[in-house]
Amino acid sequence: MDTKVIIIDTDDMQEDCLKEASEILRAGGLVAFPTETVYGLGGDALKEDAARKIYEAKGRPSDNPLIVHIAKTKDMEALARNIPEKAYQLAEVFWPGPLTMIFQKKDCVPYQTTGGLNTVAIRLPANRIARKLITESGIYIAAPSANLSGKPSPTSAEHVIKDLSGSIDMIIDGGQAILGLESTIVDLSGEKPMILRPGCIIKSMLESVIGTIEYDPAILIKEPDKNLIPRAPGMKYRHYAPEGNLTIYEGDIRKVVNEINLKAKDHFERGNKVGVIATEETKALYGYGTVKSIGSRKDDASIAAGLYGILREFDELHMQYIYSESFGDNSLGQAIMNRLLKAAGYQMVTIF
Ligand code: AMP
Ligand code: MG
């Protein structure tokens, strides 16, 4: 299949720039598009066949449900039942934005879209291309991240082209995804609201609107635990895995730098390809291997935005060993570490 790539400038969008993309979606085809979190791979959420094509293009296990994207809050009523008042309060504050909410599904949403579940995940994204695409196509767009299953999520159109060119109809290049981490997922289908996936909208922000909210215990772990099965099916997979062996070091930052230098030197001298995930503050302190800065410790958001890109860059350089600093678990740090730990297969060393 030929994949058409179109470039759209968010600040200078022409009236009819999404006409063809909308037609493809209405006809049951697949279009990758930018959102503020990561790029999404979109298809008609109410068509079983479109959902099936999404799983096929990504090589995604079919029990891993898709998020349905809408263009106005009221649209959730067409897809979900028993929507609690808290959902409207959260939507009022955080939509459009990087928040996904889970409800009991209505019959019109096929089980192909929800991975066999009786619940449906819904988001109203902020990115202007994404919103125009949903409005113009006139459909609800099911969209997981537009990467091959098991690869880091795509934060640029180049990432999508590498993974999916030839297997989908169109890719819309709308520049860099500004946040770089997938949406926060909150389950509102049960008695108590629960965070199923941490993201840029953090627990305290949610609590300031709807009061106490719990984390799914399975997402806070620092090592795999067979007895804890995440409630968001996608969280159980070893996502975001780079090709190389990734190890995270946590502890006093000077000791961490020393330890990584020792490891990197050792592998470097044995002729192995070594990558180091450093920060603006520490990048000059490393002496071996390929050193890349993920962002600045003074700006958590820069680290979140840089994470997937750096993992992909190291894949392209065929790094065999990758060492990373850790990023604490305050606020955004929790979402960053959740992704980084999975990428590392929970390989983390604490330096005392
Ligand atoms: P992605 O868009 O690739 O980040 O994948 C969507 C994420 O949303 C996956 O981790 C899914 O497991 C999660 N998700 C989607 N629908 C549901 C649902 N009904 N219940 C729980 N998690 C969901
Ligand atoms: Mg994904």
GROMACS .gro file of C-alpha atoms and ligand atoms in nm:
model
  376
    1MET     CA    1   0.000   0.000   0.000
    2ASP     CA    2   0.121   0.352  -0.079
    3THR     CA    3   0.114   0.576   0.225
    4LYS     CA    4   0.054   0.942   0.146
    5VAL     CA    5   0.235   1.188   0.375
    6ILE     CA    6   0.094   1.540   0.405
    7ILE     CA    7   0.249   1.827   0.601
    8ILE     CA    8   0.025   2.069   0.787
    9ASP     CA    9   0.132   2.381   0.974
   10THR     CA   10  -0.090   2.406   1.282
   11ASP     CA   11  -0.058   2.786   1.282
   12ASP     CA   12  -0.157   2.820   0.919
   13MET     CA   13  -0.420   2.556   0.850
   14GLN     CA   14  -0.603   2.582   0.519
   15GLU     CA   15  -0.978   2.528   0.524
   16ASP     CA   16  -0.968   2.210   0.313
   17CYS     CA   17  -0.633   2.065   0.429
   18LEU     CA   18  -0.797   1.762   0.594
   19LYS     CA   19  -1.052   1.686   0.323
   20GLU     CA   20  -0.873   1.379   0.188
   21ALA     CA   21  -0.783   1.250   0.534
   22SER     CA   22  -1.147   1.280   0.641
   23GLU     CA   23  -1.262   1.092   0.331
   24ILE     CA   24  -1.018   0.810   0.401
   25LEU     CA   25  -1.146   0.778   0.758
   26ARG     CA   26  -1.511   0.782   0.652
   27ALA     CA   27  -1.435   0.506   0.401
   28GLY     CA   28  -1.290   0.288   0.678
   29GLY     CA   29  -0.919   0.362   0.609
   30LEU     CA   30  -0.639   0.452   0.849
   31VAL     CA   31  -0.479   0.794   0.903
   32ALA     CA   32  -0.199   0.871   1.149
   33PHE     CA   33  -0.229   1.220   1.298
   34PRO     CA   34  -0.056   1.438   1.557
   35THR     CA   35  -0.193   1.493   1.907
   36GLU     CA   36  -0.035   1.685   2.195
   37THR     CA   37   0.064   1.356   2.364
   38VAL     CA   38   0.200   1.129   2.087
   39TYR     CA   39   0.096   1.055   1.727
   40GLY     CA   40  -0.222   0.846   1.697
   41LEU     CA   41  -0.323   0.587   1.438
   42GLY     CA   42  -0.686   0.669   1.361
   43GLY     CA   43  -0.976   0.470   1.222
   44ASP     CA   44  -1.356   0.481   1.257
   45ALA     CA   45  -1.427   0.377   1.618
   46LEU     CA   46  -1.769   0.239   1.532
   47LYS     CA   47  -1.650   0.015   1.245
   48GLU     CA   48  -1.525  -0.329   1.346
   49ASP     CA   49  -1.321  -0.352   1.032
   50ALA     CA   50  -1.135  -0.027   1.092
   51ALA     CA   51  -1.043  -0.141   1.443
   52ARG     CA   52  -0.921  -0.473   1.305
   53LYS     CA   53  -0.700  -0.288   1.054
   54ILE     CA   54  -0.548  -0.079   1.335
   55TYR     CA   55  -0.446  -0.390   1.529
   56GLU     CA   56  -0.306  -0.544   1.213
   57ALA     CA   57  -0.098  -0.239   1.112
   58LYS     CA   58   0.050  -0.206   1.462
   59GLY     CA   59   0.093  -0.579   1.523
   60ARG     CA   60  -0.098  -0.507   1.844
   61PRO     CA   61  -0.253  -0.783   2.057
   62SER     CA   62  -0.631  -0.757   2.004
   63ASP     CA   63  -0.708  -0.760   2.378
   64ASN     CA   64  -0.546  -0.416   2.410
   65PRO     CA   65  -0.828  -0.161   2.370
   66LEU     CA   66  -0.818   0.161   2.168
   67ILE     CA   67  -0.894   0.514   2.290
   68VAL     CA   68  -1.185   0.687   2.114
   69HIS     CA   69  -1.124   1.053   2.027
   70ILE     CA   70  -1.411   1.302   2.022
   71ALA     CA   71  -1.436   1.673   1.936
   72LYS     CA   72  -1.683   1.796   2.199
   73THR     CA   73  -1.758   1.684   2.554
   74LYS     CA   74  -2.120   1.605   2.482
   75ASP     CA   75  -2.013   1.342   2.226
   76MET     CA   76  -1.915   1.109   2.510
   77GLU     CA   77  -2.287   1.057   2.571
   78ALA     CA   78  -2.319   0.885   2.232
   79LEU     CA   79  -2.053   0.630   2.331
   80ALA     CA   80  -2.085   0.578   2.706
   81ARG     CA   81  -2.354   0.505   2.965
   82ASN     CA   82  -2.370   0.591   3.337
   83ILE     CA   83  -2.139   0.890   3.301
   84PRO     CA   84  -2.086   1.029   3.652
   85GLU     CA   85  -2.095   1.401   3.736
   86LYS     CA   86  -1.722   1.383   3.814
   87ALA     CA   87  -1.654   1.315   3.446
   88TYR     CA   88  -1.816   1.645   3.349
   89GLN     CA   89  -1.614   1.826   3.616
   90LEU     CA   90  -1.289   1.675   3.486
   91ALA     CA   91  -1.385   1.747   3.125
   92GLU     CA   92  -1.458   2.109   3.213
   93VAL     CA   93  -1.104   2.157   3.347
   94PHE     CA   94  -0.885   1.920   3.145
   95TRP     CA   95  -1.052   1.884   2.804
   96PRO     CA   96  -0.935   1.948   2.545
   97GLY     CA   97  -0.616   1.788   2.673
   98PRO     CA   98  -0.414   1.480   2.769
   99LEU     CA   99  -0.681   1.308   2.980
  100THR     CA  100  -0.859   0.983   2.887
  101MET     CA  101  -1.166   0.874   3.082
  102ILE     CA  102  -1.314   0.525   3.096
  103PHE     CA  103  -1.687   0.454   3.117
  104GLN     CA  104  -1.928   0.167   3.059
  105LYS     CA  105  -1.976   0.143   2.684
  106LYS     CA  106  -2.291   0.177   2.478
  107ASP     CA  107  -2.383  -0.098   2.232
  108CYS     CA  108  -2.279   0.111   1.930
  109VAL     CA  109  -1.910   0.076   2.028
  110PRO     CA  110  -1.789  -0.258   1.891
  111TYR     CA  111  -1.590  -0.499   2.106
  112GLN     CA  112  -1.313  -0.479   1.845
  113THR     CA  113  -1.256  -0.118   1.954
  114THR     CA  114  -1.266  -0.197   2.327
  115GLY     CA  115  -1.055  -0.512   2.311
  116GLY     CA  116  -1.351  -0.720   2.427
  117LEU     CA  117  -1.424  -0.501   2.733
  118ASN     CA  118  -1.762  -0.359   2.836
  119THR     CA  119  -1.596  -0.023   2.893
  120VAL     CA  120  -1.481   0.245   2.651
  121ALA     CA  121  -1.189   0.492   2.680
  122ILE     CA  122  -1.262   0.847   2.558
  123ARG     CA  123  -1.043   1.154   2.503
  124LEU     CA  124  -1.090   1.501   2.363
  125PRO     CA  125  -0.744   1.601   2.239
  126ALA     CA  126  -0.615   1.960   2.233
  127ASN     CA  127  -0.406   1.945   1.915
  128ARG     CA  128  -0.583   2.156   1.652
  129ILE     CA  129  -0.517   1.918   1.362
  130ALA     CA  130  -0.660   1.629   1.565
  131ARG     CA  131  -0.972   1.824   1.652
  132LYS     CA  132  -1.030   1.948   1.300
  133LEU     CA  133  -0.989   1.591   1.173
  134ILE     CA  134  -1.251   1.456   1.414
  135THR     CA  135  -1.494   1.737   1.335
  136GLU     CA  136  -1.448   1.724   0.958
  137SER     CA  137  -1.463   1.349   0.924
  138GLY     CA  138  -1.779   1.352   1.134
  139ILE     CA  139  -1.682   1.026   1.302
  140TYR     CA  140  -1.540   0.921   1.640
  141ILE     CA  141  -1.178   0.828   1.583
  142ALA     CA  142  -1.032   0.521   1.756
  143ALA     CA  143  -0.661   0.583   1.788
  144PRO     CA  144  -0.387   0.406   1.978
  145SER     CA  145  -0.032   0.537   1.950
  146ALA     CA  146   0.091   0.520   1.588
  147ASN     CA  147   0.392   0.295   1.652
  148LEU     CA  148   0.456  -0.071   1.588
  149SER     CA  149   0.355  -0.260   1.900
  150GLY     CA  150   0.656  -0.285   2.131
  151LYS     CA  151   0.836   0.024   1.991
  152PRO     CA  152   0.854   0.356   2.174
  153SER     CA  153   0.548   0.572   2.104
  154PRO     CA  154   0.600   0.816   1.813
  155THR     CA  155   0.655   1.182   1.899
  156SER     CA  156   0.721   1.294   1.540
  157ALA     CA  157   0.590   1.208   1.193
  158GLU     CA  158   0.933   1.060   1.108
  159HIS     CA  159   0.879   0.800   1.382
  160VAL     CA  160   0.541   0.709   1.232
  161ILE     CA  161   0.685   0.690   0.878
  162LYS     CA  162   0.956   0.449   1.001
  163ASP     CA  163   0.704   0.220   1.171
  164LEU     CA  164   0.394   0.231   0.951
  165SER     CA  165   0.479   0.356   0.602
  166GLY     CA  166   0.336   0.106   0.353
  167SER     CA  167   0.074  -0.032   0.590
  168ILE     CA  168  -0.166   0.263   0.638
  169ASP     CA  169  -0.336   0.509   0.401
  170MET     CA  170  -0.205   0.846   0.520
  171ILE     CA  171   0.029   1.015   0.769
  172ILE     CA  172  -0.032   1.377   0.867
  173ASP     CA  173   0.292   1.550   0.966
  174GLY     CA  174   0.203   1.825   1.212
  175GLY     CA  175   0.545   1.863   1.375
  176GLN     CA  176   0.668   1.749   1.713
  177ALA     CA  177   0.420   1.618   1.974
  178ILE     CA  178   0.465   1.879   2.245
  179LEU     CA  179   0.406   1.665   2.556
  180GLY     CA  180   0.564   1.339   2.440
  181LEU     CA  181   0.394   1.103   2.690
  182GLU     CA  182   0.062   0.924   2.645
  183SER     CA  183  -0.250   1.062   2.817
  184THR     CA  184  -0.336   1.009   3.182
  185ILE     CA  185  -0.607   0.740   3.200
  186VAL     CA  186  -0.875   0.766   3.470
  187ASP     CA  187  -1.132   0.491   3.514
  188LEU     CA  188  -1.475   0.630   3.604
  189SER     CA  189  -1.669   0.313   3.526
  190GLY     CA  190  -1.667   0.176   3.881
  191GLU     CA  191  -1.742   0.291   4.235
  192LYS     CA  192  -1.420   0.484   4.287
  193PRO     CA  193  -1.224   0.680   4.029
  194MET     CA  194  -0.885   0.524   3.964
  195ILE     CA  195  -0.574   0.629   3.770
  196LEU     CA  196  -0.482   0.344   3.534
  197ARG     CA  197  -0.193   0.521   3.360
  198PRO     CA  198   0.004   0.822   3.487
  199GLY     CA  199   0.057   1.108   3.244
  200CYS     CA  200   0.103   1.483   3.223
  201ILE     CA  201  -0.217   1.551   3.417
  202ILE     CA  202  -0.101   1.433   3.757
  203LYS     CA  203  -0.288   1.294   4.058
  204SER     CA  204  -0.296   1.620   4.256
  205MET     CA  205  -0.440   1.808   3.957
  206LEU     CA  206  -0.722   1.554   3.927
  207GLU     CA  207  -0.782   1.558   4.303
  208SER     CA  208  -0.814   1.935   4.307
  209VAL     CA  209  -1.124   1.889   4.091
  210ILE     CA  210  -1.293   1.565   4.210
  211GLY     CA  211  -1.132   1.482   4.546
  212THR     CA  212  -0.952   1.161   4.640
  213ILE     CA  213  -0.846   0.935   4.359
  214GLU     CA  214  -0.645   0.614   4.379
  215TYR     CA  215  -0.375   0.468   4.161
  216ASP     CA  216  -0.414   0.122   4.015
  217PRO     CA  217  -0.153  -0.049   4.242
  218ALA     CA  218  -0.011  -0.232   3.940
  219ILE     CA  219   0.128   0.089   3.788
  220LEU     CA  220   0.339   0.195   4.086
  221ILE     CA  221   0.558  -0.113   4.101
  222LYS     CA  222   0.933  -0.098   4.056
  223GLU     CA  223   0.962  -0.463   3.968
  224PRO     CA  224   0.731  -0.704   3.787
  225ASP     CA  225   0.471  -0.868   4.011
  226LYS     CA  226   0.274  -1.163   3.873
  227ASN     CA  227  -0.006  -1.101   4.122
  228LEU     CA  228  -0.074  -0.746   4.011
  229ILE     CA  229  -0.247  -0.727   3.674
  230PRO     CA  230  -0.289  -0.370   3.547
  231ARG     CA  231  -0.649  -0.267   3.477
  232ALA     CA  232  -0.551  -0.092   3.155
  233PRO     CA  233  -0.467  -0.400   2.946
  234GLY     CA  234  -0.201  -0.212   2.751
  235MET     CA  235  -0.001  -0.149   3.066
  236LYS     CA  236   0.081  -0.517   3.106
  237TYR     CA  237   0.295  -0.533   2.795
  238ARG     CA  238   0.666  -0.460   2.789
  239HIS     CA  239   0.606  -0.141   2.595
  240TYR     CA  240   0.849   0.111   2.466
  241ALA     CA  241   1.138  -0.132   2.458
  242PRO     CA  242   1.460  -0.019   2.291
  243GLU     CA  243   1.667  -0.277   2.104
  244GLY     CA  244   1.961  -0.243   2.342
  245ASN     CA  245   1.985  -0.353   2.702
  246LEU     CA  246   1.868  -0.054   2.908
  247THR     CA  247   1.959  -0.015   3.276
  248ILE     CA  248   1.849   0.273   3.499
  249TYR     CA  249   2.062   0.394   3.788
  250GLU     CA  250   1.905   0.575   4.082
  251GLY     CA  251   2.061   0.742   4.385
  252ASP     CA  252   2.287   1.038   4.454
  253ILE     CA  253   2.348   1.189   4.113
  254ARG     CA  254   2.729   1.213   4.150
  255LYS     CA  255   2.747   0.844   4.241
  256VAL     CA  256   2.511   0.757   3.956
  257VAL     CA  257   2.734   0.943   3.707
  258ASN     CA  258   3.043   0.761   3.842
  259GLU     CA  259   2.879   0.421   3.819
  260ILE     CA  260   2.749   0.479   3.466
  261ASN     CA  261   3.094   0.600   3.362
  262LEU     CA  262   3.248   0.278   3.495
  263LYS     CA  263   2.996   0.059   3.312
  264ALA     CA  264   3.020   0.261   2.992
  265LYS     CA  265   3.400   0.250   2.998
  266ASP     CA  266   3.398  -0.125   3.049
  267HIS     CA  267   3.165  -0.191   2.754
  268PHE     CA  268   3.334   0.069   2.538
  269GLU     CA  269   3.673  -0.096   2.589
  270ARG     CA  270   3.526  -0.432   2.494
  271GLY     CA  271   3.412  -0.282   2.165
  272ASN     CA  272   3.040  -0.267   2.251
  273LYS     CA  273   2.818   0.021   2.147
  274VAL     CA  274   2.714   0.218   2.454
  275GLY     CA  275   2.457   0.496   2.491
  276VAL     CA  276   2.410   0.720   2.794
  277ILE     CA  277   2.084   0.902   2.871
  278ALA     CA  278   2.207   1.213   3.049
  279THR     CA  279   2.052   1.552   3.128
  280GLU     CA  280   2.156   1.908   3.044
  281GLU     CA  281   2.303   1.927   3.394
  282THR     CA  282   2.515   1.609   3.368
  283LYS     CA  283   2.596   1.553   2.999
  284ALA     CA  284   2.946   1.704   3.028
  285LEU     CA  285   3.034   1.461   3.308
  286TYR     CA  286   3.023   1.146   3.098
  287GLY     CA  287   3.337   1.030   2.919
  288TYR     CA  288   3.245   0.713   2.726
  289GLY     CA  289   2.999   0.603   2.459
  290THR     CA  290   2.736   0.817   2.289
  291VAL     CA  291   2.600   1.067   2.541
  292LYS     CA  292   2.262   1.231   2.474
  293SER     CA  293   2.073   1.478   2.686
  294ILE     CA  294   1.706   1.393   2.740
  295GLY     CA  295   1.621   1.740   2.877
  296SER     CA  296   1.679   1.956   3.181
  297ARG     CA  297   1.617   1.855   3.542
  298LYS     CA  298   1.489   2.209   3.596
  299ASP     CA  299   1.207   2.135   3.351
  300ASP     CA  300   1.038   1.793   3.393
  301ALA     CA  301   0.829   1.857   3.084
  302SER     CA  302   1.143   1.870   2.867
  303ILE     CA  303   1.243   1.525   2.997
  304ALA     CA  304   0.894   1.383   2.926
  305ALA     CA  305   0.905   1.530   2.575
  306GLY     CA  306   1.253   1.390   2.507
  307LEU     CA  307   1.211   1.035   2.633
  308TYR     CA  308   1.075   0.842   2.334
  309GLY     CA  309   1.287   1.030   2.082
  310ILE     CA  310   1.610   0.942   2.263
  311LEU     CA  311   1.511   0.573   2.290
  312ARG     CA  312   1.447   0.568   1.916
  313GLU     CA  313   1.776   0.747   1.839
  314PHE     CA  314   1.966   0.484   2.035
  315ASP     CA  315   1.781   0.211   1.842
  316GLU     CA  316   1.891   0.368   1.516
  317LEU     CA  317   2.249   0.375   1.635
  318HIS     CA  318   2.211   0.006   1.731
  319MET     CA  319   2.331   0.066   2.083
  320GLN     CA  320   2.387  -0.260   2.267
  321TYR     CA  321   2.396  -0.116   2.618
  322ILE     CA  322   2.210   0.192   2.731
  323TYR     CA  323   2.245   0.354   3.073
  324SER     CA  324   2.003   0.609   3.209
  325GLU     CA  325   1.979   0.833   3.509
  326SER     CA  326   1.649   0.810   3.700
  327PHE     CA  327   1.397   1.090   3.743
  328GLY     CA  328   1.240   1.063   4.087
  329ASP     CA  329   0.873   1.022   4.145
  330ASN     CA  330   0.738   1.367   4.210
  331SER     CA  331   0.467   1.492   3.980
  332LEU     CA  332   0.569   1.427   3.620
  333GLY     CA  333   0.857   1.208   3.737
  334GLN     CA  334   0.609   0.933   3.813
  335ALA     CA  335   0.480   0.923   3.455
  336ILE     CA  336   0.834   0.941   3.317
  337MET     CA  337   0.963   0.661   3.542
  338ASN     CA  338   0.658   0.445   3.465
  339ARG     CA  339   0.758   0.449   3.096
  340LEU     CA  340   1.134   0.430   3.151
  341LEU     CA  341   1.107   0.132   3.389
  342LYS     CA  342   0.900  -0.059   3.134
  343ALA     CA  343   1.146   0.024   2.858
  344ALA     CA  344   1.419  -0.114   3.085
  345GLY     CA  345   1.218  -0.429   3.165
  346TYR     CA  346   1.236  -0.300   3.527
  347GLN     CA  347   1.615  -0.319   3.528
  348MET     CA  348   1.707  -0.055   3.784
  349VAL     CA  349   2.008  -0.039   4.013
  350THR     CA  350   2.002   0.167   4.332
  351ILE     CA  351   2.338   0.319   4.425
  352PHE     CA  352   2.381   0.369   4.800
  353AMP     P1  353  -0.236   0.378   2.344
  353AMP     O1  354  -0.333   0.473   2.282
  353AMP     O2  355  -0.150   0.308   2.247
  353AMP     O3  356  -0.165   0.445   2.453
  353AMP     O4  357  -0.324   0.264   2.408
  353AMP     C1  358  -0.444   0.289   2.475
  353AMP     C2  359  -0.432   0.258   2.620
  353AMP     O5  360  -0.559   0.278   2.680
  353AMP     C3  361  -0.390   0.115   2.648
  353AMP     O6  362  -0.296   0.111   2.754
  353AMP     C4  363  -0.520   0.052   2.689
  353AMP     O7  364  -0.501  -0.058   2.771
  353AMP     C5  365  -0.594   0.167   2.757
  353AMP     N1  366  -0.739   0.149   2.749
  353AMP     C6  367  -0.818   0.173   2.643
  353AMP     N2  368  -0.945   0.139   2.667
  353AMP     C7  369  -0.949   0.092   2.792
  353AMP     C8  370  -1.052   0.039   2.876
  353AMP     N3  371  -1.177   0.029   2.833
  353AMP     N4  372  -1.019  -0.002   3.001
  353AMP     C9  373  -0.891   0.009   3.045
  353AMP     N5  374  -0.788   0.058   2.969
  353AMP    C10  375  -0.817   0.098   2.846
  354MG      MG  376   0.066   0.271   2.269
   0.00000   0.00000   0.00000
